[in-house]
Structure formats: structure tokens, C-alpha cells
Amino acid sequence: MSNTQLISDLEKIVGARHVLTKPSATRRFRKGFRFGDGPALAVVRPGSLVEMWRSLRACSEAGKIVLMQAANTGLTGGSTPDGDTYDREIVIISTLRVAKIHLIRDGKQVICLPGATLFQLEDMLNPIGRNPHSVIGSSCIGASVFGGVCNNSGGALIHRGPAFTQMTLYAQIDDVGQVHLVNHLGIRLGNDPETILKRIEAGDFRPEDIEDDPTRHCSDHDYQDHVRKIDEETPSRFNADPKRLFESAGGAGKVMIFAVRLDTFPKEKRTTVFYIGTNNPDELAQIRRHILGNFKNLPIEGEYLHREAFDVAEKYGKDMVLSILYLGTSKLPFLFAMKGMFDAFCSRFSFLPRDPSDWIMYLSTKLFPKYLPKRLYDYRSRFEHHLMLKMADDGIDEARSYLSSIFPSAQGACFECTPKEGEKAFLLRFAAAGAAIRYRTIHRREVSDIVALDVALPRNERSWLEHLPDSITSKLIHKLYYGHFFCHVFHQDYVVKKGFDPMEVEHEMWRILDQRHAEYPAEHNVGHLYYAKPSLVSHYRSLDPSNSFNPGIGHTSKLAHWK
């Protein structure tokens, strides 16, 4: 099939206005949030599950690569093209127009369609007193529900672990290019593919059509027991963990997912944030081991922030924090989309600076005064290491009693946040990852690039703080450390000085991490940055034997049939 014929067929399926072919129109889909870029024959924006199915079949018949994309908020380029070394042309299928969510089991579970976002799910569950698996994390603005499942990401919420389900509806392409629909949702919807897709999109099923399978789960149901095993030599969670690779879960776009079935969780009645500062990292290790080993009630979240990351986030993430404070989280997906469209438009004019929206937002925040509570600035001055501990209900008194017994200490202190202090502390932590990207934009003359690692340390590791040799630190402007402290997953962003090769720096880091028996990546998945480990490669090949979906992921083959 010629490209002209394929484009014509796709336009008939989804409408001409939803098939984008001009580079200026496809730019925001082809270019990743932090990493990833390359050409694409077209971007297709289906408006229904049936249109997704028909688009997939057309692309498969034409012998094209299919790259599934939702919010395009990934940090390792896993949902964008990677250069131009493919043996077939790429069609990106963007799913954001298909964003329905159905509540089932009285809201104890949900069925999410491809474009559904975490914001959308949280808003839907809030009135019935339920929480989604994930809340918005450190970096992904408007992140999709599917992105979490495909990448086993999330895990900031200590009770729930990474995003995971064994009940999905998806399409596979077999080794001879035939497209097959697989219904493992546990919902009786018929046998014809288009009938199944129409019914699940419309919510056309009855309670008696929904089945429970005791061998399949809709969340990582035993994560609390897993993370409490503080003397185990393995990390609590990481992307290549075979335990959490199941069909589309951890599949990184190697199938086309139409629907996922997920658990929801009761909303807490009361929450309190305890803010801990110390100059002795061993104190934080002691707190982690004591709480995981002895507390009846685990924290909701336990987020770490180093002083240097505090400073960069406070300055270069200021617009993000202010946007959430004054506009609310519900506006962020729209603002994020508008930012991409604005930058794509401006890229047509060579005399304009790169990433003009970042410059506008950065400069505009200088008009605003300091925005963090006084006690946070005070702790920033006094302490190098910061831990935000969010407790709920009975766990509040449990934490209050324990923390008052150990603080103040010779090198640390703790205070109980007011609601406003707790909100702003977590917003600062939220802004930390994006702040590194903003720093690079503003200081391009001094910065070569960012090396961004997400690292899972063994559960029994006590010396958790990284110590780099001078041979590496001499190449860096900033070392930014932040992360999910109780599961020992750390985000480590290194701003590399101009004149040094970021890839060489990254490979030096990998050697150090291997010596520490760390697993990486922990939750952002391999994308096109990391090398997929054998367990991931095996999972990808079993899902996609013809290598038609997202080839090259994890530095695997980009060629048809994995040649």
C-alpha cells in the first residue's frame, strides 16, 4: 500500500482533520517531554476505540510501525520516535480523544479507556470517597492512566506500589502481521472485535457480565508486605522485575491497549504531613527501617528532597507550584497541551529562542514574591536532607509519638505541618524533576545536557546516599537528589557542564550503580535511554513477535521481526 493510499484510508477512518502529516503539526507528538525525537509519516487521532482498531489494521496492512501515545509525558522517550534508523515508517496513534472512565463494583474498581488521565480519574472518584491507584507524581503533568500500567510506574503511594493490572483489553500483531483482539477484562462483551470495542466504550454491560478471576489482580495487592521486608537484598520495585510483567502491564507500548480494569482505594479521613530535616543521612535510614519494620500503619507517602534540589526546584519550578496553587491541578493538562502547541508554532521562526514558553514562564515568576512557608526556608538553611512524611488516620498518632521521641536530635529536627505548609512542601517536591529541565533551558550556554537516572536501591541498603568521585563531580554543575524514600527509589538528575559528554557521564554512573547492586530504571522505564534487561526483552518479544509496535525500545532491534 502506498503512503498516499494509507493516509487516505486513515482520513476516512478518523476524519481528515485528525490525520496530521506536516512536521510542524506533528512536532509536539514526535518530541518527548524530556528526551526523544524523530520523524513520523503521520499522527492519527482516533475518536473512538473502533477508530483505533481500524487505524491499527490499516497501518499493519501497510507494513508501518505503530507507536502508541497518550499524554506524551514520559521522561525517557518511550512514546516518541528515536531518530531515523528504522526500516519502516512510523505512524503515531494518539489516544487522548478516547478518554472515558466507567465505575464498576460501586466504584471499588474502574474501567479506563486509553486517553484517561490521573487527574480525570481522581476527580471522578473524589465524590464517592475513593482514591485512584496513583496521584500525580514528581514529573508527569496530565499523565495518563495507561502510561502508568505500561511502564509499571508510580509507587509514591507506599500502600499501593507501582501501577499494575492483569485484566486488560488489547490488540496484538502476530508474527505474520495479523491483528488479534484479546479480552482479559473479565467482562462478557461478545466475540466480534468491533462489537466488543463499542460495548466497552459505551459502558454497555451489566453487573452480571462482570466476572472475578481469583488468579488475576487489578493492583499490586501484596506490595505492603513486600516493601516491609527491609532486610532483603533486592529492591522493592523496578521496571525489569519479572513479578510485575504481565501482558500489557510493563509492556511499554508493545500492544495496543483499549481498556484496563483497576482497583480503587478508600479515601483517608484525616492526613498530616511531618517535615523532617537533618544533616545526618543515617537518621533518615533509621526512620525508614523503624517505620517499615514496626509501624502498624504505613505512611501514605515519604518523599525525600536534598537541599540542592530544594534550591533548584524553588527557583526553576516556581511557575509550576504557582500554577497549581492559583489555577488547580485540573487546568494543568490543558496548559501543558497549549505549551506544546505554542512551542511548535514558534519553532517555525528561526529568530525566536528555543522553548520560548519556558522562558516566558520563568521570567514571569520573578514578579511574584517568595512563596514557600517560612519554616520550610528555615529548614532549608539548617539542614541538607529533607523528608516529607504524610500519615493518615491512626497512623498520625503513631508517627507523632515516634518522631517526638527522636527529635530534636544533635543534627536533626521535625515539625508538624499546617495544611498549607504540607501542601506547599509536596508541591515543591512535585516541581523538582521539571525544574532540572527548566534549568537546562535557561542556562543552555553553560549546560551540555541532563543525565537523569531513576534508581532502585536494595531494601536492606543503609548507606543510601550517593558519594561520587571527583572525576565525575568536576563535570557537573548540579547534583539533584529526590525520591520515594521508603521504597528506596531515587531520582538523580545531573546537570553536566558544557564541554563534557553526558553519555560518558551516564555510563560512569551506571558502573557505580552496578557496584551498589542497584536496579535502574526504577519507574520511568527504559524508553530509548536505557538498555532493556533480558526479562524485559523477553516480555516485549512475546507481546510483539513481528516488532511492529514501538521497535527499538530499550535499545532493542528497530527492524521487522527483531532482525
Coordinates of C-alpha atoms in Angstrom, one line a residue:
M1 CA 0.0 0.0 0.0
S2 CA 1.4 3.4 -0.9
N3 CA 1.7 6.2 1.7
T4 CA -0.9 8.2 -0.2
Q5 CA -3.4 5.4 0.0
L6 CA -2.7 4.8 3.7
I7 CA -3.2 8.5 4.5
S8 CA -6.4 8.5 2.5
D9 CA -7.6 5.4 4.3
L10 CA -6.8 6.8 7.7
E11 CA -8.6 10.1 6.9
K12 CA -11.7 8.1 6.0
I13 CA -11.5 6.3 9.4
V14 CA -10.9 9.2 11.7
G15 CA -11.6 12.3 9.6
A16 CA -9.1 14.4 7.7
R17 CA -8.6 16.9 10.4
H18 CA -7.4 14.2 12.8
V19 CA -4.6 12.9 10.5
L20 CA -1.6 15.2 10.8
T21 CA 1.3 15.0 8.3
K22 CA 3.1 18.3 8.3
P23 CA 6.2 18.3 10.5
S24 CA 5.1 21.5 12.3
A25 CA 1.8 19.9 13.2
T26 CA 3.3 16.6 14.3
R27 CA 6.2 18.1 16.3
R28 CA 4.5 18.0 19.8
F29 CA 3.8 14.3 19.3
R30 CA 7.2 13.4 17.9
K31 CA 9.2 15.3 20.6
G32 CA 9.3 13.9 24.1
F33 CA 8.8 15.8 27.4
R34 CA 12.5 15.5 28.2
F35 CA 14.0 13.1 25.6
G36 CA 13.2 11.6 22.3
D37 CA 12.6 13.0 18.8
G38 CA 12.3 11.7 15.2
P39 CA 10.3 11.7 12.0
A40 CA 6.8 10.2 11.6
L41 CA 4.7 9.6 8.4
A42 CA 1.6 10.8 10.3
V43 CA -0.1 11.3 13.6
V44 CA -3.6 9.8 13.8
R45 CA -6.0 11.0 16.5
P46 CA -8.9 8.5 16.7
G47 CA -12.2 9.5 18.4
S48 CA -13.3 6.0 19.4
L49 CA -12.0 2.5 20.2
V50 CA -13.3 1.3 16.9
E51 CA -11.4 4.0 15.0
M52 CA -8.3 2.9 16.9
W53 CA -8.8 -0.7 15.9
R54 CA -9.4 0.2 12.2
S55 CA -6.4 2.5 12.2
L56 CA -4.2 -0.2 13.6
R57 CA -5.4 -2.7 11.0
A58 CA -4.7 -0.2 8.2
C59 CA -1.2 0.5 9.5
S60 CA -0.5 -3.2 9.8
E61 CA -1.7 -3.9 6.3
A62 CA 0.6 -1.1 5.0
G63 CA 3.6 -2.5 6.9
K64 CA 4.1 0.5 9.1
I65 CA 5.4 0.8 12.6
V66 CA 2.7 1.8 15.1
L67 CA 3.7 3.9 18.0
M68 CA 1.0 4.3 20.7
Q69 CA 1.0 7.6 22.6
A70 CA -1.3 9.1 25.3
A71 CA -0.2 12.2 27.2
N72 CA 3.5 12.1 26.0
T73 CA 4.8 13.0 29.4
G74 CA 7.4 10.2 29.7
L75 CA 10.9 11.1 30.6
T76 CA 12.9 8.5 28.7
G77 CA 11.4 8.9 25.2
G78 CA 9.4 5.7 25.2
S79 CA 6.4 7.1 23.4
T80 CA 8.2 9.1 20.7
P81 CA 10.3 8.1 17.7
D82 CA 14.1 7.7 18.3
G83 CA 15.9 9.1 15.3
D84 CA 15.6 7.9 11.8
T85 CA 17.2 4.4 11.7
Y86 CA 14.0 2.4 11.4
D87 CA 13.4 0.1 8.4
R88 CA 9.7 1.1 8.1
E89 CA 7.9 4.4 8.5
I90 CA 6.2 5.4 11.8
V91 CA 2.6 6.2 12.4
I92 CA 1.9 7.7 15.8
I93 CA -1.6 6.9 17.2
S94 CA -2.5 9.5 19.8
T95 CA -5.3 8.3 22.1
L96 CA -6.2 11.4 24.1
R97 CA -9.6 11.8 22.4
V98 CA -10.7 8.5 23.8
A99 CA -10.8 9.3 27.5
K100 CA -13.8 7.7 29.1
I101 CA -13.9 6.0 32.6
H102 CA -16.5 3.6 33.9
L103 CA -17.1 2.9 37.6
I104 CA -17.8 -0.7 38.4
R105 CA -18.3 -2.7 41.6
D106 CA -19.8 0.5 43.2
G107 CA -16.6 2.4 42.5
K108 CA -14.3 -0.2 44.0
Q109 CA -12.9 -0.7 40.5
V110 CA -12.8 1.3 37.3
I111 CA -12.5 0.6 33.6
C112 CA -10.3 3.2 32.0
L113 CA -10.0 3.9 28.3
P114 CA -6.7 5.0 26.6
G115 CA -6.9 8.8 26.9
A116 CA -8.0 8.8 30.6
T117 CA -5.7 10.8 32.8
L118 CA -4.9 10.6 36.5
F119 CA -6.5 14.0 37.1
Q120 CA -9.7 12.8 35.4
L121 CA -9.8 9.6 37.4
E122 CA -9.1 11.4 40.7
D123 CA -11.9 13.9 40.0
M124 CA -14.4 11.1 39.2
L125 CA -13.6 9.1 42.4
N126 CA -13.5 12.0 44.8
P127 CA -17.3 12.4 45.2
I128 CA -17.6 8.7 46.3
G129 CA -14.8 8.8 48.8
R130 CA -12.3 6.7 46.8
N131 CA -8.8 7.2 45.6
P132 CA -7.1 6.0 42.3
H133 CA -4.0 3.9 42.4
S134 CA -1.7 6.8 41.7
V135 CA -1.7 10.5 42.4
I136 CA 0.2 12.8 40.1
G137 CA 3.9 12.3 40.7
S138 CA 7.1 14.2 40.5
S139 CA 7.2 15.0 36.9
C140 CA 4.2 13.9 34.8
I141 CA 1.8 16.7 34.1
G142 CA -1.5 15.3 32.9
A143 CA -0.1 11.8 32.9
S144 CA -2.4 9.0 31.5
V145 CA -3.6 6.0 33.5
F146 CA -2.3 3.7 30.7
G147 CA 1.2 5.2 30.9
G148 CA 1.5 4.0 34.5
V149 CA 0.3 0.5 33.6
C150 CA 2.5 0.2 30.5
N151 CA 5.6 1.2 32.4
N152 CA 4.9 -0.2 35.9
S153 CA 5.4 3.4 37.1
G154 CA 4.2 5.1 40.1
G155 CA 4.7 3.8 43.6
A156 CA 5.0 7.1 45.5
L157 CA 2.0 5.8 47.5
I158 CA 3.6 3.3 49.8
H159 CA 0.3 1.3 50.4
R160 CA -0.2 0.5 46.7
G161 CA 3.2 0.0 44.9
P162 CA 3.6 0.5 41.1
A163 CA 0.7 0.7 38.7
F164 CA -0.3 -2.9 37.8
T165 CA -3.2 -4.9 36.5
Q166 CA -3.7 -8.4 35.0
M167 CA -7.1 -7.5 33.5
T168 CA -6.9 -5.6 30.2
L169 CA -8.4 -5.5 26.7
Y170 CA -5.7 -5.2 24.0
A171 CA -4.7 -5.9 20.4
Q172 CA -1.6 -7.8 19.3
I173 CA 0.0 -8.2 15.9
D174 CA 1.3 -11.7 15.4
D175 CA 4.4 -12.8 13.5
V176 CA 2.7 -12.7 10.1
G177 CA 1.2 -9.3 10.6
Q178 CA -2.4 -10.3 11.6
V179 CA -4.2 -8.2 14.2
H180 CA -5.9 -10.0 17.1
L181 CA -8.1 -8.7 19.9
V182 CA -7.6 -10.2 23.4
N183 CA -10.3 -9.7 26.0
H184 CA -8.9 -10.3 29.5
L185 CA -11.0 -7.7 31.2
G186 CA -13.2 -10.3 32.9
I187 CA -16.3 -8.7 31.2
R188 CA -18.5 -10.6 28.8
L189 CA -18.8 -8.4 25.7
G190 CA -19.4 -10.8 22.8
N191 CA -17.0 -12.2 20.3
D192 CA -16.8 -9.8 17.4
P193 CA -13.9 -7.3 17.9
E194 CA -15.9 -4.1 16.9
T195 CA -18.9 -5.2 19.0
I196 CA -16.6 -5.7 22.0
L197 CA -15.0 -2.3 21.5
K198 CA -18.3 -0.4 21.0
R199 CA -19.8 -2.0 24.1
I200 CA -16.9 -1.3 26.4
E201 CA -16.6 2.3 25.3
A202 CA -20.4 2.9 25.8
G203 CA -20.4 1.0 29.1
D204 CA -22.9 -1.4 27.6
F205 CA -22.6 -4.2 30.1
R206 CA -24.5 -5.3 33.2
P207 CA -23.1 -6.2 36.6
E208 CA -23.7 -9.8 35.9
D209 CA -21.5 -9.5 32.8
I210 CA -18.5 -8.7 35.1
E211 CA -16.6 -11.7 36.3
D212 CA -13.9 -12.0 39.0
D213 CA -10.9 -14.2 38.4
P214 CA -9.1 -15.2 41.6
T215 CA -5.9 -15.8 39.6
R216 CA -5.8 -12.2 38.2
H217 CA -5.5 -9.0 40.1
C218 CA -6.2 -5.3 39.4
S219 CA -3.4 -3.8 41.5
D220 CA -0.1 -4.9 43.2
H221 CA -2.1 -6.4 46.0
D222 CA 0.8 -7.6 48.2
Y223 CA 3.1 -4.6 47.9
Q224 CA 2.7 -3.6 51.5
D225 CA 4.2 -6.9 52.7
H226 CA 6.9 -6.7 50.0
V227 CA 8.1 -3.2 50.9
R228 CA 8.2 -4.1 54.6
K229 CA 10.9 -6.7 54.0
I230 CA 13.7 -4.3 54.9
D231 CA 16.5 -7.0 55.1
E232 CA 16.0 -8.3 51.6
E233 CA 18.9 -7.8 49.2
T234 CA 16.7 -6.8 46.3
P235 CA 14.9 -3.5 45.6
S236 CA 11.2 -3.2 46.4
R237 CA 10.3 -2.3 42.8
F238 CA 11.9 -1.7 39.4
N239 CA 10.9 -1.8 35.8
A240 CA 12.5 -5.1 34.9
D241 CA 11.1 -7.0 37.8
P242 CA 9.5 -10.2 36.3
K243 CA 6.9 -10.2 39.1
R244 CA 5.2 -7.2 37.6
L245 CA 5.5 -8.0 33.9
F246 CA 2.1 -9.5 32.8
E247 CA 0.7 -9.0 29.3
S248 CA 0.2 -5.2 28.8
A249 CA 1.5 -4.4 32.3
G250 CA 5.1 -3.4 31.8
G251 CA 4.5 -3.8 28.0
A252 CA 5.9 -0.3 27.1
G253 CA 3.6 0.1 24.1
K254 CA 4.2 -3.3 22.5
V255 CA 0.5 -3.9 22.2
M256 CA -2.5 -1.5 21.6
I257 CA -4.4 -1.3 24.9
F258 CA -8.1 -0.4 24.7
A259 CA -9.2 -0.7 28.3
V260 CA -7.7 -1.5 31.7
R261 CA -9.5 -2.7 34.9
L262 CA -8.0 -1.2 38.1
D263 CA -8.7 -1.2 41.8
T264 CA -9.6 1.9 43.7
F265 CA -8.9 2.6 47.4
P266 CA -10.8 4.2 50.3
K267 CA -10.1 7.9 50.9
E268 CA -8.4 8.7 54.1
K269 CA -10.4 10.6 56.7
R270 CA -7.5 12.7 58.1
T271 CA -4.0 13.3 56.9
T272 CA -1.0 15.1 58.4
V273 CA 2.4 15.9 57.0
F274 CA 5.5 15.7 59.2
Y275 CA 8.5 17.7 57.9
I276 CA 11.9 16.3 58.9
G277 CA 15.3 17.9 58.4
T278 CA 18.7 16.5 59.2
N279 CA 22.4 16.8 58.4
N280 CA 22.9 13.1 59.2
P281 CA 21.6 10.8 56.4
D282 CA 21.8 7.8 58.9
E283 CA 18.9 9.4 60.8
L284 CA 16.7 9.0 57.8
A285 CA 17.8 5.4 57.3
Q286 CA 16.9 4.7 60.9
I287 CA 13.4 6.3 60.5
R288 CA 12.7 4.3 57.3
R289 CA 13.7 1.0 58.8
H290 CA 11.8 1.6 62.1
I291 CA 8.6 2.7 60.3
L292 CA 8.6 -0.1 57.8
G293 CA 9.6 -2.7 60.4
N294 CA 7.4 -1.7 63.3
F295 CA 4.6 0.7 62.4
K296 CA 1.1 -0.8 62.2
N297 CA 0.1 1.9 59.8
L298 CA 2.4 2.6 56.8
P299 CA 2.8 6.2 55.6
I300 CA 0.8 7.4 52.6
E301 CA 3.9 8.9 51.2
G302 CA 7.5 9.5 52.3
E303 CA 9.3 11.9 49.9
Y304 CA 13.0 12.9 50.1
L305 CA 14.5 16.2 48.9
H306 CA 18.1 17.2 49.1
R307 CA 19.0 20.8 49.8
E308 CA 20.4 21.4 46.3
A309 CA 17.2 20.0 44.7
F310 CA 15.2 22.2 47.1
D311 CA 17.0 25.3 45.8
V312 CA 16.7 24.5 42.1
A313 CA 13.0 23.5 42.4
E314 CA 12.2 26.6 44.4
K315 CA 13.6 28.8 41.7
Y316 CA 13.1 26.9 38.4
G317 CA 9.9 25.1 39.4
K318 CA 8.2 28.2 40.7
D319 CA 5.8 28.6 37.9
M320 CA 4.6 25.0 38.3
V321 CA 3.9 25.5 42.0
L322 CA 2.2 28.8 41.5
S323 CA 0.1 27.4 38.6
I324 CA -1.2 24.6 40.9
L325 CA -1.8 26.9 43.8
Y326 CA -3.8 29.5 41.8
L327 CA -5.3 27.5 38.9
G328 CA -5.6 24.0 40.4
T329 CA -4.4 20.7 39.1
S330 CA -7.4 20.3 36.7
K331 CA -6.0 23.0 34.5
L332 CA -2.6 21.5 34.1
P333 CA -3.3 19.1 31.2
F334 CA -4.8 21.9 29.1
L335 CA -1.9 24.3 29.9
F336 CA 0.6 21.5 29.1
A337 CA -1.0 20.9 25.7
M338 CA -1.1 24.7 25.0
K339 CA 2.6 24.9 25.9
G340 CA 3.4 22.2 23.3
M341 CA 1.3 23.9 20.6
F342 CA 2.9 27.3 21.3
D343 CA 6.4 26.0 21.2
A344 CA 5.6 24.1 18.0
F345 CA 4.3 27.2 16.4
C346 CA 7.3 29.3 17.4
S347 CA 9.7 26.7 16.1
R348 CA 8.7 27.8 12.6
F349 CA 10.6 31.0 13.1
S350 CA 14.4 30.7 13.4
F351 CA 14.9 34.1 15.0
L352 CA 12.9 33.0 18.1
P353 CA 14.7 31.3 21.1
R354 CA 14.2 27.6 21.7
D355 CA 11.5 26.7 24.1
P356 CA 10.0 30.2 24.3
S357 CA 7.2 29.2 26.7
D358 CA 9.8 28.1 29.3
W359 CA 11.4 31.5 29.1
I360 CA 8.1 33.3 29.4
M361 CA 7.0 31.3 32.4
Y362 CA 10.4 31.5 34.1
L363 CA 10.7 35.3 33.7
S364 CA 7.1 35.9 34.7
T365 CA 7.6 34.2 38.1
K366 CA 10.2 36.9 39.0
L367 CA 7.2 39.2 39.5
F368 CA 6.0 37.0 42.4
P369 CA 7.5 37.1 45.9
K370 CA 8.8 34.0 47.8
Y371 CA 6.0 31.5 48.0
L372 CA 7.1 28.8 50.5
P373 CA 6.3 28.9 54.2
K374 CA 8.9 30.5 56.5
R375 CA 9.6 27.2 58.3
L376 CA 10.5 25.4 55.0
Y377 CA 13.0 28.1 54.2
D378 CA 14.4 27.9 57.8
Y379 CA 14.8 24.1 57.5
R380 CA 16.5 24.6 54.1
S381 CA 19.1 26.8 55.8
R382 CA 19.7 24.5 58.7
F383 CA 19.5 21.0 57.1
E384 CA 20.9 19.3 54.0
H385 CA 18.4 16.4 53.9
H386 CA 14.6 16.8 53.9
L387 CA 11.9 14.1 54.4
M388 CA 8.2 14.8 54.0
L389 CA 6.1 12.1 55.8
K390 CA 2.4 12.0 55.1
M391 CA 0.4 9.9 57.6
A392 CA -3.3 9.1 57.7
D393 CA -5.9 8.4 60.4
D394 CA -4.5 6.2 63.2
G395 CA -1.0 6.5 61.7
I396 CA -0.9 10.2 62.6
D397 CA -0.6 9.5 66.4
E398 CA 1.8 6.6 65.7
A399 CA 4.1 8.9 63.8
R400 CA 3.7 11.8 66.2
S401 CA 4.7 9.6 69.2
Y402 CA 7.7 8.1 67.4
L403 CA 9.1 11.3 65.9
S404 CA 8.8 13.2 69.2
S405 CA 10.9 10.5 70.8
I406 CA 13.8 11.0 68.5
F407 CA 13.7 14.7 67.6
P408 CA 15.2 17.2 68.2
S409 CA 18.5 15.4 67.9
A410 CA 22.1 16.7 67.6
Q411 CA 21.7 17.0 63.8
G412 CA 18.0 16.9 63.1
A413 CA 14.6 18.3 63.9
C414 CA 10.9 17.8 62.9
F415 CA 7.7 19.8 62.8
E416 CA 4.1 19.0 62.1
C417 CA 2.9 21.0 59.1
T418 CA -0.2 23.0 58.9
P419 CA -2.4 22.0 55.9
K420 CA -0.9 24.9 53.9
E421 CA 2.7 24.0 54.8
G422 CA 2.1 20.4 53.9
E423 CA 0.6 21.2 50.6
K424 CA 3.4 23.5 49.6
A425 CA 6.1 21.1 50.7
F426 CA 4.8 18.4 48.5
L427 CA 4.3 20.8 45.6
L428 CA 7.9 21.8 45.9
R429 CA 8.9 18.1 45.7
F430 CA 6.5 17.7 42.8
A431 CA 8.3 20.5 40.9
A432 CA 11.8 19.1 41.4
A433 CA 12.1 17.0 38.2
G434 CA 10.7 19.6 35.9
A435 CA 13.0 22.2 37.5
A436 CA 16.0 20.4 36.1
I437 CA 14.7 20.7 32.6
R438 CA 13.9 24.4 33.1
Y439 CA 17.4 25.0 34.4
R440 CA 18.8 23.4 31.2
T441 CA 16.7 25.7 29.1
I442 CA 17.7 28.9 30.9
H443 CA 21.4 28.0 31.0
R444 CA 22.0 26.4 27.7
R445 CA 25.3 28.2 27.3
E446 CA 26.7 26.6 30.4
V447 CA 24.9 23.2 30.2
S448 CA 25.8 20.3 27.9
D449 CA 22.7 18.3 29.0
I450 CA 21.0 16.5 31.8
V451 CA 21.7 12.9 32.9
A452 CA 18.5 11.7 34.5
L453 CA 18.5 8.4 36.4
D454 CA 15.8 6.8 38.5
V455 CA 17.4 4.2 40.7
A456 CA 16.1 1.5 43.0
L457 CA 18.4 0.5 45.9
P458 CA 18.2 -2.8 47.7
R459 CA 15.7 -2.8 50.6
N460 CA 18.5 -3.6 53.1
E461 CA 20.8 -0.8 51.9
R462 CA 21.6 1.6 54.9
S463 CA 24.2 3.8 53.1
W464 CA 21.6 5.1 50.7
L465 CA 23.3 8.5 50.0
E466 CA 25.4 8.6 46.9
H467 CA 29.1 9.7 47.1
L468 CA 30.6 10.5 43.7
P469 CA 34.3 10.7 42.9
D470 CA 35.9 14.0 41.9
S471 CA 36.4 12.7 38.4
I472 CA 32.6 12.9 38.0
T473 CA 31.6 15.8 40.2
S474 CA 34.2 18.0 38.3
K475 CA 32.0 17.6 35.2
L476 CA 28.7 18.6 36.9
I477 CA 27.0 21.9 37.7
H478 CA 24.4 20.4 39.9
K479 CA 23.5 17.0 41.5
L480 CA 19.8 16.9 42.2
Y481 CA 18.6 14.1 44.5
Y482 CA 14.9 13.5 45.3
G483 CA 12.8 10.4 45.5
H484 CA 10.4 8.0 47.2
F485 CA 12.4 7.2 50.3
F486 CA 10.5 4.3 51.8
C487 CA 10.7 2.1 48.7
H488 CA 14.3 3.3 48.1
V489 CA 13.6 4.7 44.6
F490 CA 15.6 7.9 44.0
H491 CA 15.6 10.3 41.1
Q492 CA 19.1 11.6 40.4
D493 CA 19.4 14.4 37.9
Y494 CA 22.9 15.6 37.0
V495 CA 23.4 18.9 35.1
V496 CA 26.5 18.3 33.0
K497 CA 28.8 21.2 32.2
K498 CA 29.4 22.4 28.7
G499 CA 32.3 20.6 27.1
F500 CA 31.6 17.2 28.7
D501 CA 29.8 14.3 27.1
P502 CA 26.6 13.5 29.0
M503 CA 26.6 9.9 27.7
E504 CA 30.1 9.3 29.0
V505 CA 29.0 10.7 32.4
E506 CA 25.9 8.4 32.4
H507 CA 27.9 5.3 31.6
E508 CA 30.3 6.2 34.5
M509 CA 27.2 6.5 36.7
W510 CA 26.0 3.1 35.6
R511 CA 29.2 1.4 36.7
I512 CA 28.8 2.9 40.2
L513 CA 25.2 1.8 40.4
D514 CA 26.1 -1.7 39.4
Q515 CA 28.7 -1.8 42.2
R516 CA 25.9 -0.8 44.6
H517 CA 23.6 -3.6 43.3
A518 CA 21.0 -1.0 42.3
E519 CA 18.4 -1.6 39.6
Y520 CA 17.7 1.0 37.0
P521 CA 15.5 2.4 35.7
A522 CA 13.1 2.0 38.6
E523 CA 9.9 3.5 37.4
H524 CA 10.4 5.7 34.2
N525 CA 11.1 2.6 32.2
V526 CA 13.9 2.1 29.7
G527 CA 12.5 4.2 26.8
H528 CA 15.3 4.9 24.4
L529 CA 17.8 5.8 27.1
Y530 CA 18.4 2.5 29.0
Y531 CA 19.3 -1.0 27.8
A532 CA 16.4 -3.4 28.5
K533 CA 17.4 -6.4 30.6
P534 CA 16.7 -9.9 29.5
S535 CA 13.4 -10.1 31.4
L536 CA 12.1 -7.0 29.6
V537 CA 13.3 -8.1 26.2
S538 CA 11.6 -11.5 26.6
H539 CA 8.4 -9.8 27.6
Y540 CA 8.5 -7.4 24.7
R541 CA 9.2 -10.2 22.2
S542 CA 6.3 -12.4 23.5
L543 CA 3.9 -9.5 23.1
D544 CA 5.1 -8.3 19.7
P545 CA 6.8 -11.1 17.7
S546 CA 6.8 -9.1 14.4
N547 CA 8.3 -6.0 16.2
S548 CA 5.5 -3.8 14.8
F549 CA 4.8 -1.7 18.0
N550 CA 7.4 0.7 19.2
P551 CA 10.5 -1.1 18.0
G552 CA 13.9 -0.1 19.4
I553 CA 12.6 0.3 22.9
G554 CA 15.3 -0.4 25.4
H555 CA 18.0 -0.4 22.7
T556 CA 16.5 -3.5 21.1
S557 CA 16.2 -4.1 17.4
K558 CA 14.3 -1.5 15.3
L559 CA 13.9 -3.9 12.4
A560 CA 10.9 -6.1 11.5
H561 CA 10.8 -9.5 13.2
W562 CA 13.6 -8.4 15.6
K563 CA 16.3 -8.9 12.9

